[in-house]
Amino acid sequence: MILEQRGFTVNDQIEKIIDSKVNAIGFFSGAGGLDIGSQLAGAKVISSLDFDVDSVKTMNANKYFNHAVHYHKDIQAVTAEDYKELLKANNPEKLILIGGPPCQPFSKGGYWVTHDRRKANDDPRNMIGNYLRVISDLRPDGFLLENVESILHPTNKIAVENLKNSIDQLGYDFQIVKSNALDYGVPQKRKRVFFLASRKKFIGEPIKTHGSSDEIKLNPSLLPYENVGNWIEKYNIEKFFENEELTTGKTYSQELMAVPPGKNYIALTSRHNYPDPKFTAGTRFWNFLLKLDPKLPSWTISAQPGPWVGPFHWSGRRLRVPEIAALQTFPEDYIFVGNRRSIQKQIGNAVPSLLGKSMVEHLISNIS
């Protein structure tokens, strides 16, 4: 297989967005995946906000955001007054707000709670209400709200209806976009939901750039889905070695080495006719000993993976920081601040930059 290197840089591209007439204010910015996407789409980020100190340091460490003010704050303590001077100094022709409020209230992990007991709308971790409050105060031309796919699960019906009603009462037209990062050039299966809102009537939908072989037959303008090899093979050299990647001599190191690329622990069970079964199919999580295939996209990158939770590199080691960053389409020259655990969390919680770019491009086209 011939690999084609993929990737891009941003810290040397600041002049491309510095004079943008569309400005963005970021909330729940984390390491800046959505903020990067915003600037790639042509909207200059003039401010970011996050409660995690390492994430704020990450944003400050990158020249791509030197023109922005980065707040280490809880959104509950933020008011429109905090942005008065900033908006006056930048004087944007158009303003958008972007953010992905914490998704714990809508995660699949909460499905075991009965419908009567599950009150996502009242969950103290649900920051959507505070995001809407700031939107109401700042009155932007449009905004983006990102969340996990399971926000649309029936058990969240009341919370989602309240969100829809609130957006409507604020005077915005909106679209709900169910997305898979694969469709927008990200080498990773990652489903997310975007609420895109504008003061104008929405026209069209975000433009997908990639598709399956069957989709390409119907729409030849689409490109094939990205594979992980093209994005991370460049980091498979000694220069990028990390102590954290080592699995040799540990509990399941031999079993991990025996799993073929693109497979998980089930490859070592009688279901797959493994000669000396190590496990029983259906007794482990699906991502246990899960390995990447360089010819295929990745599975979802986790913010806090367990010790034997994949995806692992196809060679039988844990992924390196630049590899997990690349699978989230962070720029090659992007700087992360914090220890290994903190950086994994920052990257795993992020919106893939190229997915964010496509969503913000669509939003901008509908506020102009």
Coordinates of C-alpha atoms in Angstrom, one line a residue:
M1 CA 0.0 0.0 0.0
I2 CA 1.3 3.4 -1.0
L3 CA 0.5 6.0 1.7
E4 CA 0.0 9.7 0.9
Q5 CA 0.9 12.0 3.7
R6 CA -2.0 14.2 5.0
G7 CA -1.8 17.1 7.3
F8 CA -1.6 20.9 7.5
T9 CA -0.1 23.7 9.6
V10 CA -1.7 26.8 11.1
N11 CA 0.7 28.7 13.2
D12 CA 2.3 30.0 10.0
Q13 CA -1.0 30.9 8.5
I14 CA -2.3 33.7 10.8
E15 CA -2.4 36.4 8.1
K16 CA -5.1 34.5 6.3
I17 CA -7.8 35.3 8.9
I18 CA -6.5 38.3 10.8
D19 CA -8.7 40.8 8.7
S20 CA -11.8 38.6 8.6
K21 CA -15.1 40.5 8.8
V22 CA -16.7 37.6 10.5
N23 CA -15.7 37.1 14.1
A24 CA -16.3 34.2 16.4
I25 CA -16.4 33.9 20.2
G26 CA -15.8 30.4 21.5
F27 CA -17.2 28.7 24.6
F28 CA -16.2 25.3 26.0
S29 CA -13.3 25.7 23.7
G30 CA -11.1 22.9 25.2
A31 CA -7.9 22.5 23.1
G32 CA -9.5 24.5 20.3
G33 CA -10.7 21.9 17.7
L34 CA -13.8 23.9 16.8
D35 CA -12.0 27.2 17.1
I36 CA -9.4 26.0 14.6
G37 CA -12.2 24.9 12.3
S38 CA -13.8 28.3 12.7
Q39 CA -10.7 30.1 11.5
L40 CA -10.1 27.6 8.7
A41 CA -13.7 28.5 7.6
G42 CA -12.8 32.2 7.6
A43 CA -14.2 33.4 10.9
K44 CA -11.6 35.0 13.2
V45 CA -11.8 33.7 16.8
I46 CA -11.5 36.8 19.0
S47 CA -12.1 35.0 22.3
S48 CA -12.2 31.5 23.8
L49 CA -13.3 30.2 27.1
D50 CA -12.8 27.0 29.1
F51 CA -12.8 25.9 32.7
D52 CA -9.8 23.6 32.3
V53 CA -6.5 25.4 32.9
D54 CA -4.4 23.2 30.6
S55 CA -6.8 23.8 27.7
V56 CA -6.5 27.5 28.1
K57 CA -2.7 27.2 28.2
T58 CA -2.9 25.2 25.0
M59 CA -4.9 28.0 23.2
N60 CA -2.4 30.6 24.5
A61 CA 0.6 28.5 23.3
N62 CA -0.4 28.6 19.6
K63 CA 0.3 31.7 17.4
Y64 CA -2.8 30.9 15.4
F65 CA -4.8 32.5 18.3
N66 CA -2.4 35.3 19.3
H67 CA -5.0 37.9 18.4
A68 CA -7.6 36.3 20.7
V69 CA -8.4 36.7 24.4
H70 CA -8.5 33.3 26.2
Y71 CA -10.6 33.2 29.4
H72 CA -10.0 30.6 32.1
K73 CA -13.6 30.9 33.5
D74 CA -16.8 29.0 34.1
I75 CA -19.5 30.2 31.7
Q76 CA -21.9 30.5 34.7
A77 CA -19.8 33.6 35.7
V78 CA -19.7 35.2 32.3
T79 CA -21.9 38.1 31.1
A80 CA -22.1 40.1 28.0
E81 CA -20.2 42.9 29.8
D82 CA -17.1 40.7 29.6
Y83 CA -17.1 41.1 25.8
K84 CA -18.1 44.7 25.5
E85 CA -14.6 46.1 25.0
L86 CA -13.4 43.2 22.9
L87 CA -16.3 43.6 20.4
K88 CA -15.7 47.3 20.3
A89 CA -12.1 46.8 19.5
N90 CA -12.7 44.3 16.7
N91 CA -16.0 45.8 15.4
P92 CA -17.0 42.7 13.4
E93 CA -19.5 43.0 10.5
K94 CA -20.9 39.6 11.5
L95 CA -20.6 37.7 14.8
I96 CA -21.1 34.1 15.6
L97 CA -20.8 32.1 18.8
I98 CA -19.4 28.6 18.7
G99 CA -19.4 25.9 21.5
G100 CA -20.0 22.4 22.6
P101 CA -21.5 22.4 26.1
P102 CA -20.6 19.4 28.3
C103 CA -22.3 16.3 27.0
Q104 CA -22.5 14.1 30.1
P105 CA -26.2 14.5 30.6
F106 CA -26.8 13.1 27.1
S107 CA -24.2 10.3 26.9
K108 CA -25.1 6.7 26.3
G109 CA -23.6 5.9 29.7
G110 CA -26.7 7.4 31.3
Y111 CA -29.2 5.2 29.5
W112 CA -29.5 2.7 32.3
V113 CA -31.3 5.4 34.3
T114 CA -35.1 5.0 33.9
H115 CA -36.9 7.6 31.9
D116 CA -38.7 9.0 34.9
R117 CA -35.5 9.5 36.9
R118 CA -33.4 10.8 33.9
K119 CA -33.7 14.5 33.9
A120 CA -31.0 15.8 31.5
N121 CA -32.6 19.2 31.5
D122 CA -32.0 19.6 35.2
D123 CA -28.5 18.0 35.3
P124 CA -26.1 20.5 36.9
R125 CA -23.5 19.5 34.3
N126 CA -25.9 20.7 31.5
M127 CA -24.4 24.0 30.5
I128 CA -26.7 24.5 27.5
G129 CA -28.9 26.9 29.5
N130 CA -25.9 29.1 30.3
Y131 CA -24.8 29.1 26.7
L132 CA -28.2 30.2 25.6
R133 CA -28.2 33.0 28.2
V134 CA -25.0 34.4 26.7
I135 CA -26.4 34.1 23.2
S136 CA -29.5 36.1 24.4
D137 CA -27.2 38.8 25.8
L138 CA -24.7 39.1 22.9
R139 CA -27.3 38.7 20.1
P140 CA -24.9 37.3 17.5
D141 CA -25.9 36.9 13.8
G142 CA -25.7 33.1 14.3
F143 CA -24.4 30.4 16.5
L144 CA -23.3 26.8 16.6
L145 CA -24.0 24.3 19.4
E146 CA -22.3 20.9 19.2
N147 CA -23.2 17.8 21.2
V148 CA -23.0 14.0 21.1
E149 CA -25.2 12.0 18.8
S150 CA -27.2 10.6 21.7
I151 CA -28.6 14.0 22.6
L152 CA -31.4 13.0 20.1
H153 CA -32.1 9.8 22.0
P154 CA -35.8 9.5 23.0
T155 CA -34.9 9.8 26.7
N156 CA -33.7 13.3 26.0
K157 CA -36.8 14.4 24.2
I158 CA -37.9 17.0 26.8
A159 CA -34.4 18.6 27.0
V160 CA -34.2 18.8 23.2
E161 CA -37.7 20.2 22.8
N162 CA -36.8 22.9 25.4
L163 CA -33.6 23.7 23.4
K164 CA -35.6 24.0 20.2
N165 CA -38.2 26.2 21.8
S166 CA -35.5 28.4 23.4
I167 CA -33.7 28.9 20.0
D168 CA -37.0 29.8 18.4
Q169 CA -37.9 32.3 21.2
L170 CA -34.5 33.9 20.7
G171 CA -35.6 34.7 17.2
Y172 CA -33.3 32.3 15.3
D173 CA -34.0 29.9 12.4
F174 CA -32.0 26.7 13.0
Q175 CA -31.0 23.4 11.5
I176 CA -30.1 20.1 13.3
V177 CA -27.3 18.4 11.5
K178 CA -26.5 14.8 12.3
S179 CA -22.9 14.4 11.2
N180 CA -20.2 11.8 10.9
A181 CA -16.7 13.2 10.8
L182 CA -15.8 10.7 8.0
D183 CA -18.0 12.7 5.6
Y184 CA -15.9 15.8 6.0
G185 CA -12.4 14.5 5.5
V186 CA -11.6 13.3 9.0
P187 CA -9.9 9.9 9.2
Q188 CA -12.2 8.8 12.0
K189 CA -15.7 7.5 12.6
R190 CA -17.2 10.1 15.0
K191 CA -20.9 11.0 15.1
R192 CA -21.9 14.3 16.4
V193 CA -25.0 16.6 16.3
F194 CA -24.8 20.3 15.5
F195 CA -27.5 22.9 16.1
L196 CA -26.8 25.7 13.7
A197 CA -28.8 28.9 14.2
S198 CA -29.1 32.1 12.1
R199 CA -31.2 35.2 12.1
K200 CA -31.9 34.4 8.4
K201 CA -33.7 31.4 6.9
F202 CA -31.4 28.5 6.4
I203 CA -30.7 27.4 2.8
G204 CA -29.0 24.0 2.0
E205 CA -27.0 21.8 4.2
P206 CA -23.3 21.4 5.1
I207 CA -21.4 20.1 2.0
K208 CA -20.0 16.6 2.4
T209 CA -16.6 16.1 0.9
H210 CA -16.1 12.4 1.3
G211 CA -18.1 9.2 0.9
S212 CA -18.3 5.5 0.6
S213 CA -17.7 3.8 -2.8
D214 CA -21.4 3.5 -3.3
E215 CA -21.9 7.2 -2.5
I216 CA -19.2 8.1 -4.9
K217 CA -20.9 6.2 -7.7
L218 CA -24.0 8.5 -7.2
N219 CA -21.9 11.6 -6.6
P220 CA -18.5 11.4 -8.4
S221 CA -17.4 14.8 -6.8
L222 CA -17.0 13.0 -3.4
L223 CA -13.5 11.8 -2.4
P224 CA -13.0 8.4 -0.8
Y225 CA -13.0 8.2 3.0
E226 CA -9.6 9.1 4.6
N227 CA -7.6 6.2 6.0
V228 CA -5.4 6.5 9.1
G229 CA -2.2 5.5 7.4
N230 CA -2.1 8.6 5.3
W231 CA -2.5 10.8 8.5
I232 CA -0.2 9.0 11.0
E233 CA 2.3 6.8 9.3
K234 CA 4.8 9.8 9.4
Y235 CA 4.9 9.5 13.2
N236 CA 5.8 5.8 13.2
I237 CA 9.5 6.6 13.7
E238 CA 11.9 6.7 16.7
K239 CA 11.8 10.5 16.8
F240 CA 8.2 10.4 18.2
F241 CA 8.6 7.6 20.7
E242 CA 6.7 8.0 24.0
N243 CA 7.2 5.9 27.1
E244 CA 3.4 5.8 27.5
E245 CA 3.0 3.8 24.2
L246 CA 4.7 0.7 25.6
T247 CA 2.6 -2.4 26.1
T248 CA 5.3 -5.1 26.2
G249 CA 5.4 -7.3 29.3
K250 CA 2.1 -6.1 30.5
T251 CA -1.2 -8.0 31.1
Y252 CA -2.5 -8.4 27.6
S253 CA 0.6 -7.5 25.6
Q254 CA 0.9 -10.9 23.9
E255 CA -2.8 -11.0 23.0
L256 CA -2.6 -7.5 21.6
M257 CA 0.2 -8.5 19.3
A258 CA -1.8 -11.4 18.1
V259 CA -4.8 -9.3 17.1
P260 CA -4.7 -8.5 13.3
P261 CA -5.0 -4.9 12.2
G262 CA -8.6 -3.7 12.1
K263 CA -9.8 -6.4 14.6
N264 CA -10.4 -6.6 18.3
Y265 CA -10.3 -9.3 20.9
I266 CA -12.9 -11.4 19.1
A267 CA -10.3 -12.3 16.6
L268 CA -8.8 -14.4 19.4
T269 CA -12.0 -16.4 20.2
S270 CA -13.5 -19.6 18.9
R271 CA -16.0 -17.5 16.9
H272 CA -13.1 -16.7 14.6
N273 CA -11.7 -20.3 14.9
Y274 CA -8.7 -19.1 16.8
P275 CA -6.7 -22.3 17.6
D276 CA -6.1 -21.5 21.3
P277 CA -9.0 -19.2 22.3
K278 CA -8.0 -16.5 24.7
F279 CA -11.4 -14.9 25.2
T280 CA -15.1 -15.6 24.8
A281 CA -16.9 -13.4 22.3
G282 CA -19.4 -11.0 23.8
T283 CA -17.7 -10.9 27.2
R284 CA -15.7 -7.7 26.7
F285 CA -16.3 -4.2 25.4
W286 CA -16.1 -4.0 21.6
N287 CA -13.0 -1.7 21.7
F288 CA -11.0 -4.1 24.0
L289 CA -7.7 -4.7 22.2
L290 CA -9.0 -2.9 19.1
K291 CA -6.4 -2.2 16.5
L292 CA -6.3 0.3 13.7
D293 CA -6.0 -0.8 10.1
P294 CA -3.8 1.7 8.1
K295 CA -6.0 1.3 5.1
L296 CA -9.2 2.2 6.9
P297 CA -10.6 5.1 9.1
S298 CA -10.2 5.1 12.8
W299 CA -12.8 4.4 15.4
T300 CA -13.7 7.2 17.8
I301 CA -10.8 8.6 19.8
S302 CA -11.6 8.5 23.5
A303 CA -10.8 11.3 26.0
Q304 CA -10.2 8.8 28.9
P305 CA -9.5 5.3 27.5
G306 CA -9.0 2.4 29.8
P307 CA -5.6 0.6 29.8
W308 CA -6.5 -1.9 27.1
V309 CA -9.1 0.1 25.3
G310 CA -8.3 0.9 21.7
P311 CA -7.8 1.9 19.1
F312 CA -4.2 0.8 19.3
H313 CA -1.6 1.3 16.5
W314 CA -1.5 -1.6 14.1
S315 CA 2.0 -2.5 15.2
G316 CA 0.7 -3.3 18.7
R317 CA 1.5 -0.2 20.7
R318 CA -0.6 2.7 22.1
L319 CA -1.1 5.7 19.9
R320 CA 1.3 8.7 20.3
V321 CA 0.1 12.3 21.0
P322 CA 0.7 13.5 17.4
E323 CA -1.2 10.4 16.1
I324 CA -4.3 11.0 18.2
A325 CA -4.1 14.7 17.3
A326 CA -3.9 13.9 13.6
L327 CA -6.9 11.5 13.8
Q328 CA -8.8 14.5 15.2
T329 CA -7.3 16.6 12.3
F330 CA -5.5 19.0 14.6
P331 CA -2.7 20.8 12.7
E332 CA 0.7 19.2 12.6
D333 CA 2.3 22.2 14.3
Y334 CA -0.3 22.6 17.0
I335 CA 1.1 22.8 20.6
F336 CA -0.6 21.0 23.5
V337 CA 0.1 21.9 27.1
G338 CA -0.3 19.5 30.1
N339 CA 0.7 16.0 31.1
R340 CA -0.1 12.9 28.9
R341 CA -3.4 12.3 30.6
S342 CA -4.5 15.9 30.2
I343 CA -3.5 16.1 26.6
Q344 CA -5.4 12.9 25.8
K345 CA -8.4 14.3 27.4
Q346 CA -8.1 17.6 25.5
I347 CA -7.7 15.9 22.2
G348 CA -10.4 13.3 22.8
N349 CA -13.0 15.8 23.8
A350 CA -12.4 18.1 20.8
V351 CA -14.4 18.6 17.7
P352 CA -12.3 17.4 14.8
S353 CA -11.0 20.6 13.2
L354 CA -12.1 19.7 9.6
L355 CA -15.6 18.7 10.8
G356 CA -15.8 22.1 12.6
K357 CA -14.6 23.9 9.5
S358 CA -17.4 22.4 7.4
M359 CA -20.1 23.3 9.9
V360 CA -18.9 26.9 10.4
E361 CA -18.6 27.4 6.6
H362 CA -22.2 26.4 6.3
L363 CA -23.2 28.7 9.2
I364 CA -21.3 31.6 7.7
S365 CA -23.0 31.1 4.3
N366 CA -26.3 31.4 6.1
I367 CA -25.7 34.6 8.0
S368 CA -24.3 36.6 5.0

